Amino acid sequence: MVCGDEKVVVGHDIQSCTSVVTPVEIDVNPFLHQFPWLKNRTLLLVDTPGFDDTYLGDMEILTIIADWLKSAYKDHVLGGVLYLYDVTNDRYTGSARKNLDIFRGICGQDAFDIVVLGASKGGRISPELGQQRLKALKDTHWKEFISEGAEIVTIDDTRQSAKNAVAQVLHSFTKKREESKKQAAIKTPAVTRKEQKGILNSEDHITALAIQEELVDKKFIVPETSAGKELRVTLREVLEYEKKYLELAKRDGDEDEETKQELQNALEQIRKLSKQLEQLKVPLGRRLLSILR
């Protein structure tokens, strides 16, 4: 919508559309009057796969996102992160909580001030209900992010609301950039004007995410990152739930086709979760290395 055409496929059903990281270049001209520093720069909106993907496991999704962020760490300045939540959902599910927990691990608390939380599809429900659900998010699930500087936008099905969301991301980045400049100037009062200019123009990594620093600076592998640990915890919780459900279903002893199918689905889910947990195991050598660090 921001780009003026649908270069990124938008999902309208229960199946996931994005299974790869998709960078899309955005025209900077509509934003230049408010953010003149964008002149002669390239602005990318990077669409990432969501967790609970139709075809890929959560560990695969995390690895795809982590690999892109790792490769972008040296070559791109991260402007911010836009997290979208569909407010037409009747309730905040366990899946939504899991996704937010992993997102928290990817960002890290130091990057919450470049996070923009987007309440999407609000135009499809009544304004009163939309405001009610947004308030509930602010008071509970999003409260920690907001307290650390995250901003909130509402996004409906219009191009303007999408542009407003991008503008908010740019505003949050600009604010952090200016704060970083002030801190650099205070910490280095004795440097020359030329040296100071170099410091003030440096934007590298002031908005880096926790997972980028963990993968690049600390040489972690994905299972060792905060996001990897969050995913491991949530997968274990879901696995235990599925096992308990399977045990109760077997105890009931119903043999109708619907029950058989549910049991088969539960077994398949347990198999998938067990596989992902196996992928998230940190090798013994890495565990020993972490002790010696």
mmCIF file of C-alpha atoms in Angstrom:
data_model
loop_
_atom_site.group_PDB
_atom_site.id
_atom_site.type_symbol
_atom_site.label_atom_id
_atom_site.label_comp_id
_atom_site.label_asym_id
_atom_site.label_seq_id
_atom_site.Cartn_x
_atom_site.Cartn_y
_atom_site.Cartn_z
ATOM 1 C CA MET A 1 0.000 0.000 0.000
ATOM 2 C CA VAL A 2 2.826 2.415 0.785
ATOM 3 C CA CYS A 3 4.466 1.713 -2.549
ATOM 4 C CA GLY A 4 1.358 2.475 -4.579
ATOM 5 C CA ASP A 5 0.870 -1.057 -5.807
ATOM 6 C CA GLU A 6 0.793 -4.525 -4.304
ATOM 7 C CA LYS A 7 4.436 -5.532 -4.676
ATOM 8 C CA VAL A 8 4.024 -7.551 -1.496
ATOM 9 C CA VAL A 9 1.223 -10.104 -1.529
ATOM 10 C CA VAL A 10 -1.331 -9.344 1.180
ATOM 11 C CA GLY A 11 -2.966 -12.307 2.895
ATOM 12 C CA HIS A 12 -6.768 -12.384 3.051
ATOM 13 C CA ASP A 13 -7.255 -15.975 4.201
ATOM 14 C CA ILE A 14 -5.883 -18.265 6.888
ATOM 15 C CA GLN A 15 -2.882 -19.382 4.812
ATOM 16 C CA SER A 16 0.401 -17.494 5.060
ATOM 17 C CA CYS A 17 1.589 -15.551 2.021
ATOM 18 C CA THR A 18 5.105 -14.486 3.011
ATOM 19 C CA SER A 19 7.591 -17.340 3.421
ATOM 20 C CA VAL A 20 10.739 -15.341 2.666
ATOM 21 C CA VAL A 21 12.144 -11.988 3.701
ATOM 22 C CA THR A 22 11.004 -9.500 1.055
ATOM 23 C CA PRO A 23 12.617 -6.037 0.887
ATOM 24 C CA VAL A 24 10.559 -3.482 -1.061
ATOM 25 C CA GLU A 25 11.909 -0.043 -1.969
ATOM 26 C CA ILE A 26 9.666 2.850 -0.953
ATOM 27 C CA ASP A 27 9.578 6.237 -2.652
ATOM 28 C CA VAL A 28 11.146 8.701 -0.200
ATOM 29 C CA ASN A 29 9.620 11.830 -1.786
ATOM 30 C CA PRO A 30 6.397 11.812 0.319
ATOM 31 C CA PHE A 31 8.552 11.802 3.469
ATOM 32 C CA LEU A 32 11.264 14.334 2.538
ATOM 33 C CA HIS A 33 9.469 17.396 3.905
ATOM 34 C CA GLN A 34 9.345 15.816 7.358
ATOM 35 C CA PHE A 35 12.622 13.866 7.181
ATOM 36 C CA PRO A 36 15.033 15.776 4.899
ATOM 37 C CA TRP A 37 17.910 13.482 5.847
ATOM 38 C CA LEU A 38 16.279 10.847 3.622
ATOM 39 C CA LYS A 39 17.468 12.714 0.516
ATOM 40 C CA ASN A 40 19.730 10.558 -1.690
ATOM 41 C CA ARG A 41 19.007 7.539 0.492
ATOM 42 C CA THR A 42 17.183 4.300 -0.209
ATOM 43 C CA LEU A 43 14.238 3.434 2.027
ATOM 44 C CA LEU A 44 13.329 -0.240 2.276
ATOM 45 C CA LEU A 45 10.273 -1.812 3.846
ATOM 46 C CA VAL A 46 11.213 -5.387 4.703
ATOM 47 C CA ASP A 47 8.336 -7.843 4.933
ATOM 48 C CA THR A 48 9.134 -10.902 7.045
ATOM 49 C CA PRO A 49 7.322 -14.214 7.476
ATOM 50 C CA GLY A 50 5.085 -14.498 10.503
ATOM 51 C CA PHE A 51 5.271 -17.292 13.030
ATOM 52 C CA ASP A 52 2.601 -20.028 12.806
ATOM 53 C CA ASP A 53 3.282 -20.129 9.077
ATOM 54 C CA THR A 54 1.148 -22.531 7.037
ATOM 55 C CA TYR A 55 4.119 -24.298 5.498
ATOM 56 C CA LEU A 56 7.160 -23.534 7.670
ATOM 57 C CA GLY A 57 7.926 -24.277 11.327
ATOM 58 C CA ASP A 58 8.632 -21.524 13.838
ATOM 59 C CA MET A 59 12.319 -22.478 14.016
ATOM 60 C CA GLU A 60 12.609 -22.173 10.238
ATOM 61 C CA ILE A 61 10.901 -18.770 10.336
ATOM 62 C CA LEU A 62 13.195 -17.513 13.111
ATOM 63 C CA THR A 63 16.254 -18.711 11.185
ATOM 64 C CA ILE A 64 15.084 -16.964 7.995
ATOM 65 C CA ILE A 65 14.568 -13.672 9.852
ATOM 66 C CA ALA A 66 17.805 -14.050 11.831
ATOM 67 C CA ASP A 67 19.876 -14.758 8.706
ATOM 68 C CA TRP A 68 18.563 -11.644 6.959
ATOM 69 C CA LEU A 69 19.117 -9.413 10.000
ATOM 70 C CA LYS A 70 22.622 -10.801 10.394
ATOM 71 C CA SER A 71 23.543 -10.100 6.776
ATOM 72 C CA ALA A 72 21.973 -6.613 6.963
ATOM 73 C CA TYR A 73 23.847 -5.671 10.140
ATOM 74 C CA LYS A 74 26.876 -4.227 8.335
ATOM 75 C CA ASP A 75 25.283 -3.013 5.111
ATOM 76 C CA HIS A 76 22.035 -1.367 6.246
ATOM 77 C CA VAL A 77 20.954 1.094 8.911
ATOM 78 C CA LEU A 78 17.900 -0.306 10.651
ATOM 79 C CA GLY A 79 15.299 2.432 10.908
ATOM 80 C CA GLY A 80 12.867 0.603 13.148
ATOM 81 C CA VAL A 81 10.493 -2.306 13.474
ATOM 82 C CA LEU A 82 6.770 -2.336 12.744
ATOM 83 C CA TYR A 83 4.832 -5.077 14.546
ATOM 84 C CA LEU A 84 1.302 -5.674 13.277
ATOM 85 C CA TYR A 85 -1.565 -7.167 15.252
ATOM 86 C CA ASP A 86 -5.002 -7.849 13.776
ATOM 87 C CA VAL A 87 -7.517 -6.192 16.117
ATOM 88 C CA THR A 88 -10.430 -8.017 14.483
ATOM 89 C CA ASN A 89 -9.382 -11.074 16.515
ATOM 90 C CA ASP A 90 -11.980 -11.732 19.194
ATOM 91 C CA ARG A 91 -9.412 -12.701 21.813
ATOM 92 C CA TYR A 92 -5.675 -12.604 22.418
ATOM 93 C CA THR A 93 -4.624 -16.191 21.788
ATOM 94 C CA GLY A 94 -1.715 -18.214 23.090
ATOM 95 C CA SER A 95 -0.277 -18.069 19.596
ATOM 96 C CA ALA A 96 -0.342 -14.255 19.667
ATOM 97 C CA ARG A 97 1.411 -14.274 23.038
ATOM 98 C CA LYS A 98 4.062 -16.644 21.718
ATOM 99 C CA ASN A 99 4.673 -14.436 18.689
ATOM 100 C CA LEU A 100 5.083 -11.361 20.884
ATOM 101 C CA ASP A 101 7.482 -13.200 23.211
ATOM 102 C CA ILE A 102 9.703 -14.171 20.267
ATOM 103 C CA PHE A 103 9.461 -10.642 18.878
ATOM 104 C CA ARG A 104 10.579 -9.308 22.264
ATOM 105 C CA GLY A 105 13.604 -11.606 22.119
ATOM 106 C CA ILE A 106 14.470 -10.514 18.574
ATOM 107 C CA CYS A 107 14.368 -6.805 19.461
ATOM 108 C CA GLY A 108 15.719 -6.689 22.987
ATOM 109 C CA GLN A 109 14.646 -4.052 25.507
ATOM 110 C CA ASP A 110 17.198 -1.482 24.291
ATOM 111 C CA ALA A 111 15.458 -1.396 20.901
ATOM 112 C CA PHE A 112 11.884 -1.020 22.158
ATOM 113 C CA ASP A 113 12.091 2.725 21.441
ATOM 114 C CA ILE A 114 12.309 2.027 17.689
ATOM 115 C CA VAL A 115 9.382 -0.386 17.784
ATOM 116 C CA VAL A 116 6.051 0.757 16.359
ATOM 117 C CA LEU A 117 3.082 -1.382 17.359
ATOM 118 C CA GLY A 118 0.440 -1.386 14.651
ATOM 119 C CA ALA A 119 -3.208 -2.199 15.333
ATOM 120 C CA SER A 120 -4.272 -3.370 11.886
ATOM 121 C CA LYS A 121 -7.649 -3.910 10.161
ATOM 122 C CA GLY A 122 -9.415 -1.650 12.643
ATOM 123 C CA GLY A 123 -11.632 -0.333 9.851
ATOM 124 C CA ARG A 124 -13.352 -3.714 9.627
ATOM 125 C CA ILE A 125 -14.901 -3.414 13.086
ATOM 126 C CA SER A 126 -16.768 -0.619 14.848
ATOM 127 C CA PRO A 127 -14.628 2.297 16.104
ATOM 128 C CA GLU A 128 -15.841 1.641 19.658
ATOM 129 C CA LEU A 129 -14.778 -1.997 19.566
ATOM 130 C CA GLY A 130 -11.476 -1.081 17.925
ATOM 131 C CA GLN A 131 -10.674 1.424 20.681
ATOM 132 C CA GLN A 132 -11.711 -1.066 23.345
ATOM 133 C CA ARG A 133 -9.352 -3.740 21.998
ATOM 134 C CA LEU A 134 -6.527 -1.245 21.503
ATOM 135 C CA LYS A 135 -6.865 -0.099 25.114
ATOM 136 C CA ALA A 136 -6.723 -3.712 26.286
ATOM 137 C CA LEU A 137 -3.484 -4.213 24.328
ATOM 138 C CA LYS A 138 -1.982 -1.026 25.791
ATOM 139 C CA ASP A 139 -2.890 -2.040 29.336
ATOM 140 C CA THR A 140 -1.579 -5.600 29.109
ATOM 141 C CA HIS A 141 0.429 -7.202 26.298
ATOM 142 C CA TRP A 142 1.957 -4.006 24.885
ATOM 143 C CA LYS A 143 2.485 -2.267 28.217
ATOM 144 C CA GLU A 144 6.162 -3.205 28.579
ATOM 145 C CA PHE A 145 6.995 -1.983 25.075
ATOM 146 C CA ILE A 146 5.177 1.314 25.579
ATOM 147 C CA SER A 147 6.933 1.970 28.897
ATOM 148 C CA GLU A 148 10.276 1.692 27.078
ATOM 149 C CA GLY A 149 9.356 4.112 24.295
ATOM 150 C CA ALA A 150 7.451 2.078 21.695
ATOM 151 C CA GLU A 151 4.828 4.001 19.712
ATOM 152 C CA ILE A 152 1.384 2.901 18.533
ATOM 153 C CA VAL A 153 -0.341 3.433 15.190
ATOM 154 C CA THR A 154 -3.653 2.258 13.782
ATOM 155 C CA ILE A 155 -3.626 0.843 10.274
ATOM 156 C CA ASP A 156 -6.747 0.322 8.210
ATOM 157 C CA ASP A 157 -7.072 -0.602 4.533
ATOM 158 C CA THR A 158 -5.984 2.819 3.228
ATOM 159 C CA ARG A 159 -2.672 3.822 1.715
ATOM 160 C CA GLN A 160 -2.513 6.907 3.943
ATOM 161 C CA SER A 161 -2.619 4.881 7.152
ATOM 162 C CA ALA A 162 0.245 2.735 5.846
ATOM 163 C CA LYS A 163 2.250 5.888 5.075
ATOM 164 C CA ASN A 164 1.497 7.170 8.566
ATOM 165 C CA ALA A 165 2.912 3.955 10.016
ATOM 166 C CA VAL A 166 6.139 4.329 8.012
ATOM 167 C CA ALA A 167 6.349 7.994 9.060
ATOM 168 C CA GLN A 168 6.069 6.955 12.717
ATOM 169 C CA VAL A 169 8.937 4.480 12.263
ATOM 170 C CA LEU A 170 11.037 7.253 10.703
ATOM 171 C CA HIS A 171 10.095 9.618 13.532
ATOM 172 C CA SER A 172 11.191 7.089 16.174
ATOM 173 C CA PHE A 173 14.465 6.546 14.318
ATOM 174 C CA THR A 174 15.083 10.295 14.008
ATOM 175 C CA LYS A 175 14.474 10.764 17.726
ATOM 176 C CA LYS A 176 16.928 8.021 18.676
ATOM 177 C CA ARG A 177 19.461 9.315 16.146
ATOM 178 C CA GLU A 178 19.343 12.821 17.645
ATOM 179 C CA GLU A 179 19.651 11.463 21.182
ATOM 180 C CA SER A 180 22.674 9.443 20.108
ATOM 181 C CA LYS A 181 24.291 12.560 18.628
ATOM 182 C CA LYS A 182 23.799 14.492 21.859
ATOM 183 C CA GLN A 183 25.295 11.693 23.928
ATOM 184 C CA ALA A 184 28.286 11.455 21.579
ATOM 185 C CA ALA A 185 28.879 15.202 21.829
ATOM 186 C CA ILE A 186 28.731 15.098 25.633
ATOM 187 C CA LYS A 187 31.092 12.132 25.913
ATOM 188 C CA THR A 188 33.713 13.569 23.524
ATOM 189 C CA PRO A 189 34.067 17.287 24.384
ATOM 190 C CA ALA A 190 37.774 17.430 23.547
ATOM 191 C CA VAL A 191 37.651 16.183 19.936
ATOM 192 C CA THR A 192 38.156 18.489 16.968
ATOM 193 C CA ARG A 193 35.245 19.806 14.911
ATOM 194 C CA LYS A 194 36.167 17.434 12.059
ATOM 195 C CA GLU A 195 36.356 14.434 14.376
ATOM 196 C CA GLN A 196 33.099 15.424 16.045
ATOM 197 C CA LYS A 197 31.343 15.639 12.671
ATOM 198 C CA GLY A 198 32.428 12.095 11.938
ATOM 199 C CA ILE A 199 31.059 10.918 15.266
ATOM 200 C CA LEU A 200 27.764 12.730 14.848
ATOM 201 C CA ASN A 201 27.223 11.352 11.351
ATOM 202 C CA SER A 202 27.792 7.803 12.498
ATOM 203 C CA GLU A 203 24.510 5.906 12.555
ATOM 204 C CA ASP A 204 25.941 2.421 12.553
ATOM 205 C CA HIS A 205 24.182 0.111 14.951
ATOM 206 C CA ILE A 206 22.506 2.734 17.145
ATOM 207 C CA THR A 207 19.255 0.960 16.311
ATOM 208 C CA ALA A 208 20.610 -2.581 16.185
ATOM 209 C CA LEU A 209 18.354 -5.342 17.462
ATOM 210 C CA ALA A 210 19.423 -7.751 20.178
ATOM 211 C CA ILE A 211 19.522 -10.696 17.801
ATOM 212 C CA GLN A 212 21.860 -8.826 15.440
ATOM 213 C CA GLU A 213 24.325 -8.064 18.225
ATOM 214 C CA GLU A 214 24.073 -11.634 19.505
ATOM 215 C CA LEU A 215 24.687 -13.219 16.096
ATOM 216 C CA VAL A 216 27.396 -10.843 14.841
ATOM 217 C CA ASP A 217 29.165 -9.337 17.849
ATOM 218 C CA LYS A 218 28.811 -12.249 20.269
ATOM 219 C CA LYS A 219 29.041 -14.967 17.565
ATOM 220 C CA PHE A 220 25.957 -16.773 18.886
ATOM 221 C CA ILE A 221 24.037 -19.316 16.863
ATOM 222 C CA VAL A 222 20.255 -18.906 16.634
ATOM 223 C CA PRO A 223 19.362 -21.326 19.498
ATOM 224 C CA GLU A 224 21.648 -19.329 21.823
ATOM 225 C CA THR A 225 19.923 -16.006 21.169
ATOM 226 C CA SER A 226 17.233 -14.528 23.397
ATOM 227 C CA ALA A 227 14.677 -15.139 20.648
ATOM 228 C CA GLY A 228 15.791 -18.753 20.316
ATOM 229 C CA LYS A 229 15.415 -19.270 24.051
ATOM 230 C CA GLU A 230 11.937 -17.685 24.017
ATOM 231 C CA LEU A 231 10.903 -19.974 21.174
ATOM 232 C CA ARG A 232 12.211 -23.024 23.010
ATOM 233 C CA VAL A 233 10.165 -22.174 26.105
ATOM 234 C CA THR A 234 6.939 -21.576 24.175
ATOM 235 C CA LEU A 235 7.350 -24.705 22.051
ATOM 236 C CA ARG A 236 7.784 -26.782 25.187
ATOM 237 C CA GLU A 237 4.591 -25.310 26.620
ATOM 238 C CA VAL A 238 2.649 -26.113 23.458
ATOM 239 C CA LEU A 239 4.166 -29.598 23.297
ATOM 240 C CA GLU A 240 3.050 -30.362 26.854
ATOM 241 C CA TYR A 241 -0.445 -29.121 26.031
ATOM 242 C CA GLU A 242 -0.634 -31.336 22.934
ATOM 243 C CA LYS A 243 0.559 -34.365 24.899
ATOM 244 C CA LYS A 244 -2.056 -33.806 27.607
ATOM 245 C CA TYR A 245 -4.762 -33.375 24.977
ATOM 246 C CA LEU A 246 -3.700 -36.599 23.272
ATOM 247 C CA GLU A 247 -3.729 -38.463 26.570
ATOM 248 C CA LEU A 248 -7.239 -37.228 27.441
ATOM 249 C CA ALA A 249 -8.552 -38.012 23.960
ATOM 250 C CA LYS A 250 -7.213 -41.570 24.133
ATOM 251 C CA ARG A 251 -8.729 -41.997 27.591
ATOM 252 C CA ASP A 252 -12.182 -41.060 26.285
ATOM 253 C CA GLY A 253 -11.958 -43.970 23.899
ATOM 254 C CA ASP A 254 -14.270 -42.593 21.176
ATOM 255 C CA GLU A 255 -13.592 -44.194 17.812
ATOM 256 C CA ASP A 256 -15.577 -41.964 15.449
ATOM 257 C CA GLU A 257 -13.835 -40.536 12.393
ATOM 258 C CA GLU A 258 -13.702 -37.007 13.760
ATOM 259 C CA THR A 259 -11.923 -38.149 16.919
ATOM 260 C CA LYS A 260 -9.503 -40.262 14.925
ATOM 261 C CA GLN A 261 -8.639 -37.257 12.779
ATOM 262 C CA GLU A 262 -8.110 -35.072 15.847
ATOM 263 C CA LEU A 263 -5.801 -37.691 17.346
ATOM 264 C CA GLN A 264 -3.862 -37.881 14.095
ATOM 265 C CA ASN A 265 -3.531 -34.105 13.995
ATOM 266 C CA ALA A 266 -2.311 -34.036 17.600
ATOM 267 C CA LEU A 267 0.299 -36.711 16.844
ATOM 268 C CA GLU A 268 1.489 -34.761 13.809
ATOM 269 C CA GLN A 269 1.729 -31.571 15.848
ATOM 270 C CA ILE A 270 3.735 -33.367 18.541
ATOM 271 C CA ARG A 271 6.096 -34.688 15.868
ATOM 272 C CA LYS A 272 6.625 -31.215 14.413
ATOM 273 C CA LEU A 273 7.153 -29.595 17.806
ATOM 274 C CA SER A 274 9.634 -32.287 18.850
ATOM 275 C CA LYS A 275 11.583 -31.724 15.637
ATOM 276 C CA GLN A 276 11.726 -27.954 16.192
ATOM 277 C CA LEU A 277 12.860 -28.408 19.795
ATOM 278 C CA GLU A 278 15.602 -30.720 18.550
ATOM 279 C CA GLN A 279 16.720 -27.986 16.134
ATOM 280 C CA LEU A 280 16.803 -25.495 19.006
ATOM 281 C CA LYS A 281 19.179 -27.564 21.102
ATOM 282 C CA VAL A 282 22.535 -25.890 21.637
ATOM 283 C CA PRO A 283 25.380 -28.344 20.801
ATOM 284 C CA LEU A 284 27.459 -29.512 23.771
ATOM 285 C CA GLY A 285 30.567 -27.792 22.435
ATOM 286 C CA ARG A 286 28.746 -24.471 22.271
ATOM 287 C CA ARG A 287 27.391 -24.921 25.811
ATOM 288 C CA LEU A 288 30.926 -25.544 27.132
ATOM 289 C CA LEU A 289 32.180 -22.512 25.243
ATOM 290 C CA SER A 290 29.483 -20.313 26.793
ATOM 291 C CA ILE A 291 30.649 -21.383 30.263
ATOM 292 C CA LEU A 292 34.226 -20.401 29.456
ATOM 293 C CA ARG A 293 33.348 -17.007 27.960
#
